[in-house]
Tab-separated table of C-alpha atoms and ligand atoms in Angstrom:
chain	number	residue	atom	x	y	z
A	1	MET	CA	-0.484	25.050	22.860
A	2	ALA	CA	-1.791	23.507	19.658
A	3	ILE	CA	-0.983	20.560	17.436
A	4	LEU	CA	-0.480	21.419	13.773
A	5	VAL	CA	-2.024	18.724	11.574
A	6	CYS	CA	-0.714	18.938	8.014
A	7	GLY	CA	-3.253	17.287	5.738
A	8	GLY	CA	-6.073	17.366	8.290
A	9	ALA	CA	-8.751	17.361	5.575
A	10	GLY	CA	-7.644	14.004	4.157
A	11	TYR	CA	-8.860	10.520	5.001
A	12	ILE	CA	-6.551	9.597	7.880
A	13	GLY	CA	-5.849	13.220	8.834
A	14	ALA	CA	-9.542	14.022	9.373
A	15	HIS	CA	-9.970	10.965	11.589
A	16	ALA	CA	-6.875	11.962	13.585
A	17	VAL	CA	-8.226	15.501	14.045
A	18	HIS	CA	-11.514	14.012	15.247
A	19	GLN	CA	-9.742	11.888	17.859
A	20	LEU	CA	-7.430	14.739	18.922
A	21	THR	CA	-10.237	17.265	19.412
A	22	ALA	CA	-12.360	14.648	21.203
A	23	LYS	CA	-9.494	14.353	23.702
A	24	GLY	CA	-9.494	18.121	24.221
A	25	GLU	CA	-6.394	18.895	22.145
A	26	LYS	CA	-6.216	22.271	20.411
A	27	VAL	CA	-5.758	21.616	16.681
A	28	VAL	CA	-4.630	23.780	13.777
A	29	ILE	CA	-4.978	22.306	10.276
A	30	ILE	CA	-3.146	23.174	7.097
A	31	ASP	CA	-4.431	21.542	3.920
A	32	ASN	CA	-4.252	22.645	0.278
A	33	LEU	CA	-7.498	20.730	-0.469
A	34	GLN	CA	-5.816	19.092	-3.475
A	35	THR	CA	-6.949	15.673	-2.270
A	36	GLY	CA	-8.487	16.706	1.058
A	37	HIS	CA	-12.100	17.806	1.412
A	38	ARG	CA	-13.440	21.037	2.860
A	39	LYS	CA	-16.356	19.099	4.349
A	40	ALA	CA	-13.954	16.810	6.194
A	41	ILE	CA	-12.508	19.719	8.171
A	42	ASN	CA	-13.409	19.444	11.812
A	43	PRO	CA	-15.193	22.625	12.983
A	44	ALA	CA	-13.399	22.399	16.326
A	45	ALA	CA	-10.048	22.980	14.574
A	46	LYS	CA	-8.605	26.213	13.190
A	47	PHE	CA	-8.146	25.831	9.432
A	48	TYR	CA	-5.601	27.394	7.092
A	49	GLU	CA	-6.039	26.643	3.397
A	50	GLY	CA	-2.507	26.474	2.084
A	51	ASP	CA	0.350	24.368	0.867
A	52	ILE	CA	3.152	23.146	3.113
A	53	ARG	CA	5.599	24.020	0.324
A	54	ASN	CA	4.711	27.662	0.900
A	55	CYS	CA	6.967	28.880	3.718
A	56	ASP	CA	4.944	32.117	4.043
A	57	VAL	CA	1.774	30.224	5.002
A	58	LEU	CA	3.750	28.147	7.490
A	59	LYS	CA	5.336	31.299	8.908
A	60	LYS	CA	1.863	32.802	9.365
A	61	ILE	CA	0.624	29.653	11.138
A	62	PHE	CA	3.646	29.379	13.433
A	63	THR	CA	3.431	33.102	14.224
A	64	GLU	CA	-0.310	33.194	14.880
A	65	ASN	CA	-0.443	29.964	16.918
A	66	LYS	CA	1.695	28.457	19.615
A	67	ILE	CA	2.465	25.097	17.983
A	68	GLU	CA	3.741	22.359	20.266
A	69	ALA	CA	4.118	19.551	17.715
A	70	VAL	CA	3.327	18.620	14.120
A	71	ILE	CA	1.461	15.585	12.830
A	72	HIS	CA	2.239	15.302	9.150
A	73	PHE	CA	-0.207	13.594	6.747
A	74	ALA	CA	0.028	16.009	3.808
A	75	ALA	CA	1.317	13.939	0.889
A	76	ASN	CA	0.309	12.341	-2.388
A	77	SER	CA	-0.263	8.614	-2.003
A	78	ILE	CA	-1.311	6.881	-5.215
A	79	VAL	CA	1.272	4.297	-6.226
A	80	SER	CA	0.337	4.143	-9.929
A	81	GLU	CA	0.351	7.940	-10.226
A	82	SER	CA	3.777	8.055	-8.575
A	83	VAL	CA	5.162	5.678	-11.202
A	84	LYS	CA	3.819	7.882	-14.022
A	85	ASN	CA	4.757	11.163	-12.399
A	86	PRO	CA	7.563	10.601	-9.868
A	87	LEU	CA	8.571	14.252	-9.734
A	88	LYS	CA	5.127	15.211	-8.434
A	89	TYR	CA	5.864	12.917	-5.479
A	90	PHE	CA	9.387	14.171	-4.924
A	91	ASN	CA	8.121	17.736	-5.096
A	92	ASN	CA	5.001	17.559	-2.941
A	93	ASN	CA	6.153	14.875	-0.526
A	94	VAL	CA	9.916	15.333	-0.217
A	95	TYR	CA	10.271	19.051	-0.902
A	96	GLY	CA	7.108	19.647	1.168
A	97	MET	CA	8.809	17.906	4.080
A	98	GLN	CA	11.915	20.048	3.629
A	99	VAL	CA	9.969	23.319	3.826
A	100	LEU	CA	7.955	22.050	6.792
A	101	LEU	CA	11.120	21.022	8.656
A	102	GLU	CA	12.780	24.375	7.907
A	103	SER	CA	9.793	26.193	9.388
A	104	MET	CA	9.702	23.912	12.425
A	105	VAL	CA	13.401	24.555	13.051
A	106	ASN	CA	12.927	28.327	12.602
A	107	PHE	CA	10.123	28.366	15.161
A	108	GLY	CA	11.692	25.884	17.574
A	109	VAL	CA	9.008	23.199	17.163
A	110	ASP	CA	10.779	20.007	18.184
A	111	LYS	CA	8.290	17.136	17.823
A	112	ILE	CA	6.840	15.482	14.714
A	113	VAL	CA	4.656	12.431	14.152
A	114	PHE	CA	4.953	11.335	10.565
A	115	SER	CA	2.518	9.348	8.484
A	116	SER	CA	4.685	6.793	6.709
A	117	THR	CA	3.838	3.574	4.930
A	118	ALA	CA	4.512	-0.126	4.469
A	119	ALA	CA	5.463	0.845	0.901
A	120	THR	CA	8.871	1.803	2.345
A	121	TYR	CA	9.660	-1.941	2.602
A	122	GLY	CA	8.949	-2.892	-1.006
A	123	GLU	CA	8.843	-6.634	-1.686
A	124	PRO	CA	9.163	-8.210	1.784
A	125	GLU	CA	11.871	-10.773	2.464
A	126	LYS	CA	9.814	-12.372	5.214
A	127	ILE	CA	6.332	-12.193	6.754
A	128	PRO	CA	5.398	-10.608	9.113
A	129	ILE	CA	7.439	-7.525	8.313
A	130	SER	CA	9.332	-5.987	11.214
A	131	GLU	CA	10.682	-2.458	11.528
A	132	LYS	CA	14.217	-3.894	11.367
A	133	ASP	CA	13.639	-5.380	7.898
A	134	LYS	CA	15.229	-3.973	4.776
A	135	THR	CA	13.611	-0.920	3.171
A	136	ALA	CA	13.669	-1.155	-0.617
A	137	PRO	CA	10.684	0.684	-2.103
A	138	THR	CA	9.440	-0.517	-5.484
A	139	ASN	CA	7.752	2.741	-6.487
A	140	PRO	CA	8.346	6.517	-6.175
A	141	TYR	CA	5.561	6.878	-3.601
A	142	GLY	CA	7.299	4.487	-1.171
A	143	GLU	CA	10.675	6.033	-2.026
A	144	SER	CA	9.393	9.537	-1.295
A	145	LYS	CA	8.064	8.448	2.110
A	146	LEU	CA	11.356	6.724	2.946
A	147	MET	CA	13.243	9.877	1.937
A	148	MET	CA	10.950	11.898	4.201
A	149	GLU	CA	11.632	9.530	7.114
A	150	LYS	CA	15.358	9.866	6.502
A	151	MET	CA	15.256	13.666	6.346
A	152	ILE	CA	13.560	13.887	9.724
A	153	LYS	CA	16.254	11.752	11.323
A	154	TRP	CA	19.053	14.196	10.540
A	155	ILE	CA	17.532	17.326	12.071
A	156	PRO	CA	19.324	18.175	15.323
A	157	ASN	CA	17.050	18.426	18.390
A	158	LEU	CA	13.990	17.235	16.481
A	159	ARG	CA	12.239	14.239	18.022
A	160	TYR	CA	10.059	12.090	15.818
A	161	VAL	CA	7.864	9.064	15.479
A	162	SER	CA	7.320	7.633	11.988
A	163	LEU	CA	4.305	5.366	11.674
A	164	ARG	CA	4.362	2.885	8.812
A	165	TYR	CA	0.749	2.048	8.055
A	166	PHE	CA	-0.350	-1.088	6.343
A	167	ASN	CA	-3.833	-0.990	4.701
A	168	ALA	CA	-5.922	1.794	6.233
A	169	ALA	CA	-9.625	0.940	6.104
A	170	GLY	CA	-13.026	1.820	7.534
A	171	ALA	CA	-14.499	5.051	8.813
A	172	ILE	CA	-15.569	6.626	12.059
A	173	GLU	CA	-18.511	4.657	13.486
A	174	SER	CA	-20.936	7.598	13.271
A	175	GLY	CA	-20.333	7.621	9.490
A	176	SER	CA	-19.755	11.389	9.458
A	177	ILE	CA	-16.316	11.220	7.821
A	178	GLY	CA	-14.793	8.507	5.666
A	179	GLU	CA	-12.735	7.555	2.644
A	180	ASP	CA	-13.151	9.627	-0.524
A	181	HIS	CA	-10.300	9.437	-3.023
A	182	GLN	CA	-10.571	10.729	-6.574
A	183	PRO	CA	-9.823	8.461	-8.339
A	184	GLU	CA	-10.466	5.611	-5.907
A	185	THR	CA	-7.896	2.830	-6.156
A	186	HIS	CA	-8.339	1.013	-2.833
A	187	LEU	CA	-9.913	-2.396	-2.559
A	188	ILE	CA	-12.623	-1.944	0.088
A	189	PRO	CA	-14.235	1.253	-1.284
A	190	LEU	CA	-14.118	-0.223	-4.796
A	191	ILE	CA	-15.795	-3.453	-3.641
A	192	LEU	CA	-18.529	-1.448	-1.910
A	193	GLN	CA	-19.268	0.422	-5.141
A	194	VAL	CA	-20.788	-2.833	-6.440
A	195	PRO	CA	-23.619	-3.105	-3.862
A	196	LEU	CA	-24.037	0.676	-4.170
A	197	GLY	CA	-24.814	0.139	-7.858
A	198	LYS	CA	-21.902	2.343	-8.904
A	199	ARG	CA	-19.986	-0.440	-10.616
A	200	ASP	CA	-20.991	-3.764	-12.085
A	201	HIS	CA	-18.191	-5.893	-10.640
A	202	ILE	CA	-14.880	-5.832	-8.826
A	203	THR	CA	-11.801	-6.996	-10.698
A	204	ILE	CA	-9.491	-9.226	-8.689
A	205	PHE	CA	-5.963	-8.267	-9.692
A	206	GLY	CA	-4.453	-11.732	-10.102
A	207	ASN	CA	-5.449	-15.129	-8.665
A	208	ASP	CA	-2.173	-16.930	-9.249
A	209	TYR	CA	-0.157	-15.605	-6.315
A	210	PRO	CA	1.575	-18.066	-3.961
A	211	THR	CA	-1.118	-17.614	-1.288
A	212	PRO	CA	-3.809	-20.066	-0.048
A	213	ASP	CA	-6.505	-18.836	-2.480
A	214	GLY	CA	-4.173	-17.298	-5.071
A	215	THR	CA	-5.099	-13.674	-4.269
A	216	CYS	CA	-2.960	-11.130	-2.411
A	217	LEU	CA	-2.909	-10.954	1.375
A	218	ARG	CA	-3.030	-7.571	3.068
A	219	ASP	CA	-3.143	-6.337	6.646
A	220	TYR	CA	-6.179	-4.070	7.119
A	221	VAL	CA	-6.142	-1.654	10.027
A	222	HIS	CA	-9.005	0.611	11.050
A	223	VAL	CA	-8.527	4.327	10.479
A	224	ILE	CA	-9.579	5.167	14.054
A	225	ASP	CA	-6.941	2.779	15.401
A	226	LEU	CA	-4.417	4.519	13.137
A	227	ALA	CA	-5.590	7.919	14.388
A	228	ASP	CA	-5.243	6.803	17.993
A	229	ALA	CA	-1.698	5.596	17.329
A	230	HIS	CA	-0.751	9.174	16.366
A	231	ILE	CA	-1.997	10.466	19.704
A	232	LEU	CA	-0.054	7.763	21.549
A	233	ALA	CA	3.020	8.686	19.504
A	234	LEU	CA	2.563	12.346	20.376
A	235	ASN	CA	2.262	11.505	24.077
A	236	HIS	CA	5.326	9.251	23.796
A	237	LEU	CA	7.330	12.251	22.555
A	238	ARG	CA	5.796	14.563	25.159
A	239	GLU	CA	6.886	12.160	27.886
A	240	GLY	CA	10.455	12.199	26.598
A	241	GLY	CA	10.244	8.920	24.672
A	242	GLU	CA	12.897	8.183	22.086
A	243	SER	CA	12.504	8.907	18.394
A	244	ASP	CA	11.466	5.728	16.632
A	245	ILE	CA	9.698	3.991	13.749
A	246	PHE	CA	6.658	1.742	14.243
A	247	ASN	CA	4.582	-0.509	12.014
A	248	LEU	CA	0.830	-0.181	12.371
A	249	GLY	CA	-1.093	-3.248	11.304
A	250	SER	CA	-3.299	-5.938	12.746
A	251	GLY	CA	-0.793	-8.740	12.173
A	252	GLN	CA	-3.483	-10.642	10.287
A	253	GLY	CA	-3.611	-11.093	6.537
A	254	PHE	CA	-6.818	-11.224	4.495
A	255	SER	CA	-6.927	-12.193	0.851
A	256	VAL	CA	-8.770	-10.168	-1.773
A	257	LYS	CA	-11.328	-12.995	-1.988
A	258	GLU	CA	-11.783	-13.016	1.784
A	259	ILE	CA	-12.402	-9.267	1.787
A	260	ILE	CA	-15.013	-9.662	-0.942
A	261	ALA	CA	-16.712	-12.479	1.032
A	262	ALA	CA	-16.710	-10.329	4.181
A	263	ALA	CA	-18.213	-7.414	2.217
A	264	GLU	CA	-20.970	-9.715	0.913
A	265	LYS	CA	-21.790	-10.679	4.496
A	266	VAL	CA	-21.821	-7.073	5.701
A	267	THR	CA	-23.907	-5.726	2.811
A	268	GLY	CA	-26.125	-8.805	2.422
A	269	GLN	CA	-25.569	-8.681	-1.344
A	270	ASN	CA	-23.748	-10.809	-3.865
A	271	ILE	CA	-20.707	-9.035	-5.242
A	272	LYS	CA	-19.831	-9.924	-8.812
A	273	THR	CA	-16.136	-10.503	-9.448
A	274	GLU	CA	-13.896	-10.865	-12.479
A	275	ILE	CA	-10.344	-12.101	-12.552
A	276	GLY	CA	-7.939	-9.613	-14.085
A	277	GLU	CA	-4.208	-9.291	-14.618
A	278	ARG	CA	-1.872	-8.813	-11.688
A	279	ARG	CA	-1.359	-5.139	-10.848
A	280	ALA	CA	2.274	-4.149	-11.378
A	281	GLY	CA	4.290	-3.898	-8.183
A	282	ASP	CA	1.817	-5.749	-5.908
A	283	PRO	CA	3.664	-8.032	-3.457
A	284	ALA	CA	1.822	-11.309	-2.707
A	285	GLN	CA	1.691	-10.563	1.003
A	286	LEU	CA	2.079	-7.492	3.201
A	287	ILE	CA	1.519	-8.278	6.849
A	288	ALA	CA	2.896	-6.240	9.730
A	289	ALA	CA	4.583	-7.266	12.909
A	290	SER	CA	3.264	-4.478	15.108
A	291	ASP	CA	4.199	-5.782	18.524
A	292	LYS	CA	6.668	-2.889	18.856
A	293	ALA	CA	3.869	-0.267	18.712
A	294	ARG	CA	1.803	-2.342	21.116
A	295	LYS	CA	4.702	-2.617	23.562
A	296	ILE	CA	6.274	0.841	23.422
A	297	LEU	CA	3.333	3.069	22.470
A	298	LYS	CA	0.812	0.818	24.307
A	299	TRP	CA	-1.226	0.748	21.110
A	300	THR	CA	-4.236	-1.572	21.371
A	301	PRO	CA	-6.316	-1.596	18.187
A	302	GLN	CA	-10.048	-1.637	18.943
A	303	PHE	CA	-11.182	-2.928	15.557
A	304	THR	CA	-9.882	-6.456	15.331
A	305	ASN	CA	-12.694	-7.940	13.263
A	306	ILE	CA	-12.569	-7.465	9.490
A	307	GLU	CA	-16.365	-7.512	9.126
A	308	LYS	CA	-16.655	-4.773	11.725
A	309	ILE	CA	-14.063	-2.709	9.827
A	310	ILE	CA	-15.984	-3.158	6.568
A	311	GLU	CA	-19.257	-2.382	8.359
A	312	THR	CA	-17.948	1.084	9.309
A	313	ALA	CA	-16.822	1.681	5.710
A	314	TRP	CA	-20.231	0.515	4.442
A	315	LYS	CA	-22.051	2.927	6.741
A	316	TRP	CA	-20.017	5.848	5.381
A	317	HIS	CA	-20.355	4.854	1.709
A	318	LYS	CA	-24.066	4.048	1.970
A	319	ASN	CA	-24.765	7.475	3.445
A	320	HIS	CA	-22.316	9.261	1.114
A	321	PRO	CA	-22.363	7.342	-2.187
A	322	ASN	CA	-20.626	10.275	-3.861
A	323	GLY	CA	-18.271	10.922	-0.976
A	324	TYR	CA	-18.163	14.456	0.382
A	325	GLU	CA	-19.991	15.778	-2.692
A	326	ASP	CA	-23.345	14.740	-1.188
B	401	UDP	N1	-7.122	-5.016	-5.534
B	401	UDP	C1	-7.903	-5.745	-6.413
B	401	UDP	N2	-8.835	-5.070	-7.164
B	401	UDP	C2	-9.016	-3.729	-7.071
B	401	UDP	C3	-8.222	-2.986	-6.163
B	401	UDP	C4	-7.271	-3.667	-5.399
B	401	UDP	O1	-7.772	-6.963	-6.547
B	401	UDP	O2	-9.862	-3.199	-7.818
B	401	UDP	C5	-6.120	-5.731	-4.707
B	401	UDP	C6	-4.688	-5.239	-4.891
B	401	UDP	O3	-4.076	-5.910	-5.959
B	401	UDP	C7	-4.067	-5.591	-3.535
B	401	UDP	C8	-5.239	-5.461	-2.546
B	401	UDP	O4	-6.425	-5.504	-3.349
B	401	UDP	O5	-3.642	-6.926	-3.523
B	401	UDP	C9	-5.238	-4.166	-1.773
B	401	UDP	O6	-5.068	-3.094	-2.695
B	401	UDP	P1	-5.189	-1.574	-2.282
B	401	UDP	O7	-4.978	-0.741	-3.492
B	401	UDP	O8	-6.438	-1.357	-1.502
B	401	UDP	O9	-3.996	-1.353	-1.235
B	401	UDP	P2	-2.410	-1.612	-1.369
B	401	UDP	O10	-2.170	-2.933	-0.708
B	401	UDP	O11	-2.045	-1.583	-2.804
B	401	UDP	O12	-1.851	-0.478	-0.581
């Protein structure tokens, strides 16, 4: 039986497919290549180019393959874009989930691992954030992911794990796959564009937050550790574990300035900075309590050092300065 990975050509999806196939799992990918990359598709997986909103493609996949479970990454994920164009997010993310769930029900597929986000919490009431805390998204992206989580919960006989990621970072250590968003909005790849000579400086979005150095604190978690959590979640469901929601983070917060300093150490170059305005909707701190995933899923992140995480990102970006286009 195979695992259907929706969005297996994207950043986290491609790393998950790598880890799944390395463990001998049979993988089928569906990806519309809107934000995913053809070159990120693992040759060990069977690939269908298509959209999860298209029930005919899903029907074809579920008919041609014996699918045991779904791991669902296929979604739009840029906060600023979601504010400008919320209906794109409700269509692709929420409606996409509806069609996927309908097909799963029709074909009797009863397990799903869902790629959710810390953006479901919104502005946290306390740090670290626990799964029991209030969910109050502050943008349509986070709202769409929360709606997707809620939809899954109501489907009879469907068992699920939703994984709320904090800040995904890094790349596989070989440097063969990595982060390539167009446009790029994430801190670490943008910082690394400075030593790559692709940008003159990095703008720090606000230095007047109520944090030790005035810049925002985030919880960075390595993409391979995230990928491994999906496999543990899948095995949890296979073993009859209960449906549940888990945070995935390191439990440690790093400020924007600390990340820049770590990137200078890793790259051996000075990174020019400028102080800019706060970015709308950025909470001062987002740090996960992820003891639940460690306890129940037995998740043990391997990448606990921020410099090591940045080192893996640097290896990818140095070898692929134009992402998958090279
Ligand atoms: N950030 C920044 N400059 C940039 C991009 C991001 O100062 O050019 C900050 C951003 O305000 C946030 C942190 O870096 O505090 C992480 O942002 P990112 O977009 O990577 O992830 P988010 O936490 O928004 O999911």
